[in-house]
């Protein structure tokens, strides 16, 4: 398939997990990909994996909570490929699992800075670039925690509900200019982040899969590739009438 032929795609937090799988998926569909991450070594590794397939990719280091980094990342995309067609705002952190009264201001501020301010800064810079070339498509990483509450995860839940709000507003404000903005809401996906959440929730007593699989009606956790498939489809012309949506990819979690 070549859903993304001639397209230029940017993925933040693409050094691991869902971001890496998404960068690879864009490349498999023919896109030229800018891989971004705060971790340069991990990001370069994703680029190496993509280039091994014969596809075109390069790396731009950015901490998405930093406005100057985000602008430099977009400048790098435009400098490399002249345009930006698709963006996946994926970078995110989970933070501490604690009741609200035990959550520190520092933990709250850091999660909001990366997960929500990061998406805000990326949307501003990406949409500004897309307006110059007649449109584009953006997918933000929310979570099932952007749709319902999860005891112990107040800052994360607040950040992901915020991502869904930003998604709706950006979709409404730029629909007429040909820019689609959607969010996706994964359930438990087999990555480092889920391992950290499961280890914190059980004190390391149960494996991630043991703890998380039974919570999903399909009886298992998802894979990063299953999430990447949805992201790339939403960015593609096949999803041309989809905007402002928050799409679960959660094995039935929020249907319960
Ligand atoms: P992960 O921890 O495996 O990978 C996250 C990547 O983001 C890492 O490469 C990390 O270096 C990068 N990153 C962290 N902070 C950054 C920053 N400030 N700037 C730029 N890059 C940064 O996580 P994942 O599970 O792949 O999660 C990706 C996204 O999916 C996150 O937004 C997460 O909240 C969301 N999500 C994950 C799950 C899950 O179960 N794994 C479920 C729902 C939503």
Short mmCIF file of C-alpha atoms and ligand atoms in Angstrom, two decimals:
data_model
loop_
_atom_site.label_atom_id
_atom_site.label_comp_id
_atom_site.label_asym_id
_atom_site.label_seq_id
_atom_site.Cartn_x
_atom_site.Cartn_y
_atom_site.Cartn_z
CA UNK A 1 0.00 0.00 0.00
CA UNK A 2 1.08 3.59 -0.36
CA UNK A 3 -1.44 5.68 1.54
CA UNK A 4 1.22 8.32 2.25
CA UNK A 5 3.08 8.60 -1.05
CA UNK A 6 4.63 12.09 -1.51
CA UNK A 7 3.60 13.03 2.06
CA UNK A 8 5.80 14.43 4.82
CA UNK A 9 5.02 13.17 8.33
CA UNK A 10 6.24 14.25 11.76
CA UNK A 11 6.00 12.05 14.88
CA UNK A 12 6.92 13.31 18.36
CA UNK A 13 8.11 10.91 21.04
CA UNK A 14 9.10 8.57 18.21
CA UNK A 15 12.09 7.04 20.00
CA UNK A 16 9.99 4.27 21.56
CA UNK A 17 6.63 2.57 21.88
CA UNK A 18 3.67 3.90 19.93
CA UNK A 19 5.69 6.76 18.41
CA UNK A 20 8.33 4.48 16.94
CA UNK A 21 5.67 2.11 15.54
CA UNK A 22 3.85 5.10 14.01
CA UNK A 23 6.98 6.53 12.38
CA UNK A 24 7.67 3.10 10.86
CA UNK A 25 4.08 2.75 9.66
CA UNK A 26 4.18 6.18 7.97
CA UNK A 27 7.41 5.15 6.25
CA UNK A 28 5.92 1.81 5.12
CA UNK A 29 3.10 3.78 3.49
CA UNK A 30 5.58 5.87 1.52
CA UNK A 31 5.92 9.02 3.67
CA UNK A 32 9.15 10.87 4.33
CA UNK A 33 9.32 10.94 8.13
CA UNK A 34 10.78 13.33 10.66
CA UNK A 35 11.35 11.40 13.88
CA UNK A 36 11.40 13.62 16.95
CA UNK A 37 12.12 12.79 20.58
CA UNK A 38 13.72 14.37 23.65
CA UNK A 39 16.00 11.29 23.74
CA UNK A 40 18.43 11.66 20.82
CA UNK A 41 19.85 8.15 21.01
CA UNK A 42 16.40 6.54 20.92
CA UNK A 43 15.27 8.82 18.07
CA UNK A 44 18.36 8.07 15.98
CA UNK A 45 17.70 4.36 16.49
CA UNK A 46 14.18 4.79 15.04
CA UNK A 47 15.67 6.61 12.03
CA UNK A 48 18.20 3.80 11.56
CA UNK A 49 15.40 1.19 11.61
CA UNK A 50 13.36 3.16 9.04
CA UNK A 51 16.34 3.73 6.74
CA UNK A 52 17.09 -0.01 6.81
CA UNK A 53 13.77 -0.49 5.02
CA UNK A 54 14.94 1.88 2.27
CA UNK A 55 12.60 4.70 3.34
CA UNK A 56 13.56 8.34 3.95
CA UNK A 57 13.72 9.64 7.54
CA UNK A 58 15.70 12.01 9.70
CA UNK A 59 15.82 13.13 13.32
CA UNK A 60 14.98 16.40 15.10
CA UNK A 61 15.52 16.52 18.87
CA UNK A 62 12.77 18.35 20.76
CA UNK A 63 11.34 18.48 24.25
CA UNK A 64 7.70 19.17 23.34
CA UNK A 65 7.14 21.22 26.51
CA UNK A 66 9.69 23.78 25.25
CA UNK A 67 8.37 26.30 22.69
CA UNK A 68 11.79 27.03 21.16
CA UNK A 69 12.46 23.29 20.70
CA UNK A 70 9.07 22.82 19.04
CA UNK A 71 9.61 25.71 16.61
CA UNK A 72 13.09 24.41 15.78
CA UNK A 73 11.56 20.96 15.11
CA UNK A 74 9.07 22.43 12.63
CA UNK A 75 11.81 24.54 11.01
CA UNK A 76 13.78 21.30 10.61
CA UNK A 77 10.81 19.61 8.89
CA UNK A 78 10.36 22.51 6.47
CA UNK A 79 14.12 22.81 5.92
CA UNK A 80 14.38 19.07 5.15
CA UNK A 81 11.28 18.49 3.03
CA UNK A 82 9.69 21.89 2.31
CA UNK A 83 6.27 21.06 3.78
CA UNK A 84 4.37 19.26 6.55
CA UNK A 85 1.36 17.12 5.64
CA UNK A 86 0.79 14.87 8.66
CA UNK A 87 1.68 15.13 12.33
CA UNK A 88 1.27 12.76 15.23
CA UNK A 89 1.59 14.48 18.62
CA UNK A 90 2.52 11.37 20.58
CA UNK A 91 5.14 12.38 23.18
CA UNK A 92 3.79 11.82 26.67
CA UNK A 93 4.64 10.80 30.22
CA UNK A 94 2.67 8.97 32.89
CA UNK A 95 4.11 10.26 36.21
CA UNK A 96 3.36 8.97 39.67
CA UNK A 97 0.36 6.76 40.55
CA UNK A 98 -0.96 8.29 43.78
CA UNK A 99 -4.24 9.53 45.25
CA UNK A 100 -4.91 13.19 44.41
CA UNK A 101 -4.07 14.39 47.95
CA UNK A 102 -0.59 12.82 47.66
CA UNK A 103 0.16 14.16 44.17
CA UNK A 104 2.91 16.81 44.21
CA UNK A 105 2.59 20.11 42.37
CA UNK A 106 5.84 19.22 40.57
CA UNK A 107 4.38 15.97 39.21
CA UNK A 108 1.17 17.73 38.16
CA UNK A 109 3.04 20.59 36.46
CA UNK A 110 5.44 18.28 34.59
CA UNK A 111 2.65 16.03 33.26
CA UNK A 112 0.58 19.01 32.13
CA UNK A 113 3.69 20.60 30.57
CA UNK A 114 4.55 17.58 28.45
CA UNK A 115 1.14 16.02 27.73
CA UNK A 116 -1.02 19.14 27.33
CA UNK A 117 1.22 22.19 26.80
CA UNK A 118 3.30 20.00 24.49
CA UNK A 119 0.28 19.24 22.30
CA UNK A 120 -0.74 22.93 22.37
CA UNK A 121 2.74 24.09 21.27
CA UNK A 122 2.95 21.41 18.57
CA UNK A 123 -0.54 22.22 17.23
CA UNK A 124 0.33 25.94 16.97
CA UNK A 125 3.53 25.30 15.05
CA UNK A 126 2.19 22.47 12.88
CA UNK A 127 -1.03 24.26 11.90
CA UNK A 128 0.92 27.43 11.06
CA UNK A 129 3.12 25.38 8.71
CA UNK A 130 0.16 23.51 7.18
CA UNK A 131 -1.76 26.74 6.48
CA UNK A 132 1.05 27.76 4.13
CA UNK A 133 0.64 24.64 1.96
CA UNK A 134 -3.12 24.28 1.87
CA UNK A 135 -3.91 21.80 4.66
CA UNK A 136 -2.94 18.66 6.48
CA UNK A 137 -3.97 16.15 9.08
CA UNK A 138 -3.00 15.83 12.75
CA UNK A 139 -3.54 13.06 15.31
CA UNK A 140 -3.06 13.75 19.02
CA UNK A 141 -2.42 10.97 21.52
CA UNK A 142 -5.07 11.09 24.18
CA UNK A 143 -6.03 7.92 26.10
CA UNK A 144 -8.99 6.10 27.58
CA UNK A 145 -7.92 8.36 30.48
CA UNK A 146 -9.09 11.26 28.27
CA UNK A 147 -12.63 9.83 28.31
CA UNK A 148 -13.08 8.42 31.83
CA UNK A 149 -11.38 8.75 35.23
CA UNK A 150 -8.65 6.48 36.63
CA UNK A 151 -8.07 6.59 40.40
CA UNK A 152 -4.40 7.36 41.10
CA UNK A 153 -3.83 9.20 37.82
CA UNK A 154 -5.37 12.67 38.35
CA UNK A 155 -2.67 14.71 36.54
CA UNK A 156 -2.54 12.25 33.64
CA UNK A 157 -6.35 12.09 33.38
CA UNK A 158 -6.55 15.91 33.44
CA UNK A 159 -3.88 16.19 30.74
CA UNK A 160 -5.57 13.68 28.43
CA UNK A 161 -9.05 15.23 28.86
CA UNK A 162 -7.33 18.50 27.93
CA UNK A 163 -5.86 16.94 24.79
CA UNK A 164 -9.38 15.99 23.67
CA UNK A 165 -10.55 19.57 24.26
CA UNK A 166 -7.67 21.05 22.26
CA UNK A 167 -8.38 18.53 19.51
CA UNK A 168 -12.01 19.61 19.20
CA UNK A 169 -11.14 23.29 19.13
CA UNK A 170 -8.33 22.99 16.63
CA UNK A 171 -10.58 20.86 14.39
CA UNK A 172 -13.33 23.50 14.47
CA UNK A 173 -11.03 26.50 13.98
CA UNK A 174 -9.14 25.10 10.96
CA UNK A 175 -11.66 22.82 9.19
CA UNK A 176 -12.34 25.44 6.51
CA UNK A 177 -8.61 25.63 5.74
CA UNK A 178 -8.39 21.90 5.04
CA UNK A 179 -6.78 20.84 8.31
CA UNK A 180 -8.23 17.82 10.11
CA UNK A 181 -7.43 17.23 13.78
CA UNK A 182 -8.39 14.05 15.64
CA UNK A 183 -7.32 12.33 18.83
CA UNK A 184 -7.06 8.66 19.60
CA UNK A 185 -7.75 7.06 22.97
CA UNK A 186 -5.72 3.89 23.48
CA UNK A 187 -6.39 1.39 26.25
CA UNK A 188 -3.49 -0.60 27.66
CA UNK A 189 -0.77 -0.86 25.01
CA UNK A 190 2.34 -2.99 25.42
CA UNK A 191 5.05 -0.31 25.92
CA UNK A 192 7.47 0.93 28.58
CA UNK A 193 4.84 3.39 29.84
CA UNK A 194 2.30 0.64 30.57
CA UNK A 195 5.01 -1.41 32.35
CA UNK A 196 5.69 1.60 34.59
CA UNK A 197 1.99 2.15 35.36
CA UNK A 198 1.39 -1.54 36.12
CA UNK A 199 4.53 -1.78 38.30
CA UNK A 200 3.44 1.29 40.30
CA UNK A 201 -0.14 0.02 40.69
CA UNK A 202 0.84 -3.47 41.91
CA UNK A 203 4.15 -2.68 43.62
CA UNK A 204 5.79 -4.89 40.97
CA UNK A 205 3.84 -7.97 42.13
CA UNK A 206 2.05 -8.71 38.83
CA UNK A 207 3.25 -8.55 35.23
CA UNK A 208 1.79 -5.83 33.03
CA UNK A 209 -0.18 -8.35 31.02
CA UNK A 210 -1.46 -10.21 34.13
CA UNK A 211 -2.76 -6.97 35.57
CA UNK A 212 -4.05 -5.21 32.46
CA UNK A 213 -5.34 -7.91 30.09
CA UNK A 214 -8.48 -8.88 32.08
CA UNK A 215 -9.56 -5.21 32.25
CA UNK A 216 -10.11 -5.22 28.47
CA UNK A 217 -13.18 -7.01 27.01
CA UNK A 218 -10.98 -8.49 24.26
CA UNK A 219 -8.97 -10.14 27.07
CA UNK A 220 -5.57 -8.73 26.18
CA UNK A 221 -3.59 -5.50 25.94
CA UNK A 222 -2.95 -3.93 22.53
CA UNK A 223 0.22 -3.57 20.49
CA UNK A 224 1.92 -0.37 19.37
CA UNK A 225 1.40 -1.49 15.76
CA UNK A 226 -2.38 -1.70 16.28
CA UNK A 227 -2.36 1.94 17.45
CA UNK A 228 -0.05 3.02 14.62
CA UNK A 229 -2.45 1.53 12.05
CA UNK A 230 -5.26 3.79 13.31
CA UNK A 231 -3.05 6.90 13.45
CA UNK A 232 -1.84 6.53 9.87
CA UNK A 233 -5.34 5.72 8.62
CA UNK A 234 -6.73 8.87 10.33
CA UNK A 235 -4.01 10.93 8.63
CA UNK A 236 -4.74 9.39 5.24
CA UNK A 237 -7.25 10.50 2.58
CA UNK A 238 -9.36 7.44 3.55
CA UNK A 239 -10.36 9.43 6.67
CA UNK A 240 -11.13 12.62 4.72
CA UNK A 241 -14.52 13.15 6.47
CA UNK A 242 -13.21 12.52 10.02
CA UNK A 243 -12.30 15.52 12.15
CA UNK A 244 -12.72 16.56 15.78
CA UNK A 245 -13.17 12.90 16.79
CA UNK A 246 -11.74 11.05 19.80
CA UNK A 247 -11.38 7.47 18.61
CA UNK A 248 -10.89 4.64 21.12
CA UNK A 249 -8.43 1.86 20.26
CA UNK A 250 -8.90 -0.01 23.49
CA UNK A 251 -10.15 -3.58 23.10
CA UNK A 252 -13.60 -2.42 24.24
CA UNK A 253 -12.43 -0.75 27.48
CA UNK A 254 -14.69 2.32 27.40
CA UNK A 255 -17.66 0.36 26.04
CA UNK A 256 -18.02 -1.32 29.46
P1 LIG B 1 6.76 5.35 25.95
O1 LIG B 1 7.15 5.80 27.31
O2 LIG B 1 7.02 3.95 25.53
O3 LIG B 1 7.43 6.33 24.85
C1 LIG B 1 7.30 7.72 25.00
C2 LIG B 1 8.33 8.43 24.15
O4 LIG B 1 8.13 9.85 24.35
C3 LIG B 1 9.78 8.12 24.57
O5 LIG B 1 10.59 7.89 23.43
C4 LIG B 1 10.22 9.39 25.31
O6 LIG B 1 11.62 9.67 25.20
C5 LIG B 1 9.39 10.46 24.59
N1 LIG B 1 9.20 11.66 25.41
C6 LIG B 1 8.94 11.72 26.74
N2 LIG B 1 8.87 13.01 27.14
C7 LIG B 1 9.10 13.77 26.04
C8 LIG B 1 9.18 15.16 25.82
N3 LIG B 1 9.03 16.06 26.82
N4 LIG B 1 9.41 15.60 24.55
C9 LIG B 1 9.60 14.72 23.54
N5 LIG B 1 9.57 13.39 23.70
C10 LIG B 1 9.31 12.92 24.94
O7 LIG B 1 5.19 5.69 25.83
P2 LIG B 1 4.04 5.09 24.90
O8 LIG B 1 3.31 4.08 25.69
O9 LIG B 1 4.55 4.77 23.55
O10 LIG B 1 3.07 6.36 24.85
C11 LIG B 1 2.97 7.24 23.74
C12 LIG B 1 1.73 8.09 23.91
O11 LIG B 1 0.59 7.24 23.99
C13 LIG B 1 1.72 8.94 25.19
O12 LIG B 1 1.16 10.21 24.91
C14 LIG B 1 0.82 8.15 26.12
O13 LIG B 1 0.23 8.97 27.10
C15 LIG B 1 -0.17 7.58 25.14
N6 LIG B 1 -0.86 6.38 25.63
C16 LIG B 1 -0.18 5.25 25.93
C17 LIG B 1 -0.87 4.14 26.41
C18 LIG B 1 -0.19 2.84 26.77
O14 LIG B 1 -0.86 1.95 27.35
N7 LIG B 1 1.07 2.64 26.46
C19 LIG B 1 -2.26 4.20 26.58
C20 LIG B 1 -2.91 5.39 26.26
C21 LIG B 1 -2.21 6.47 25.78
#
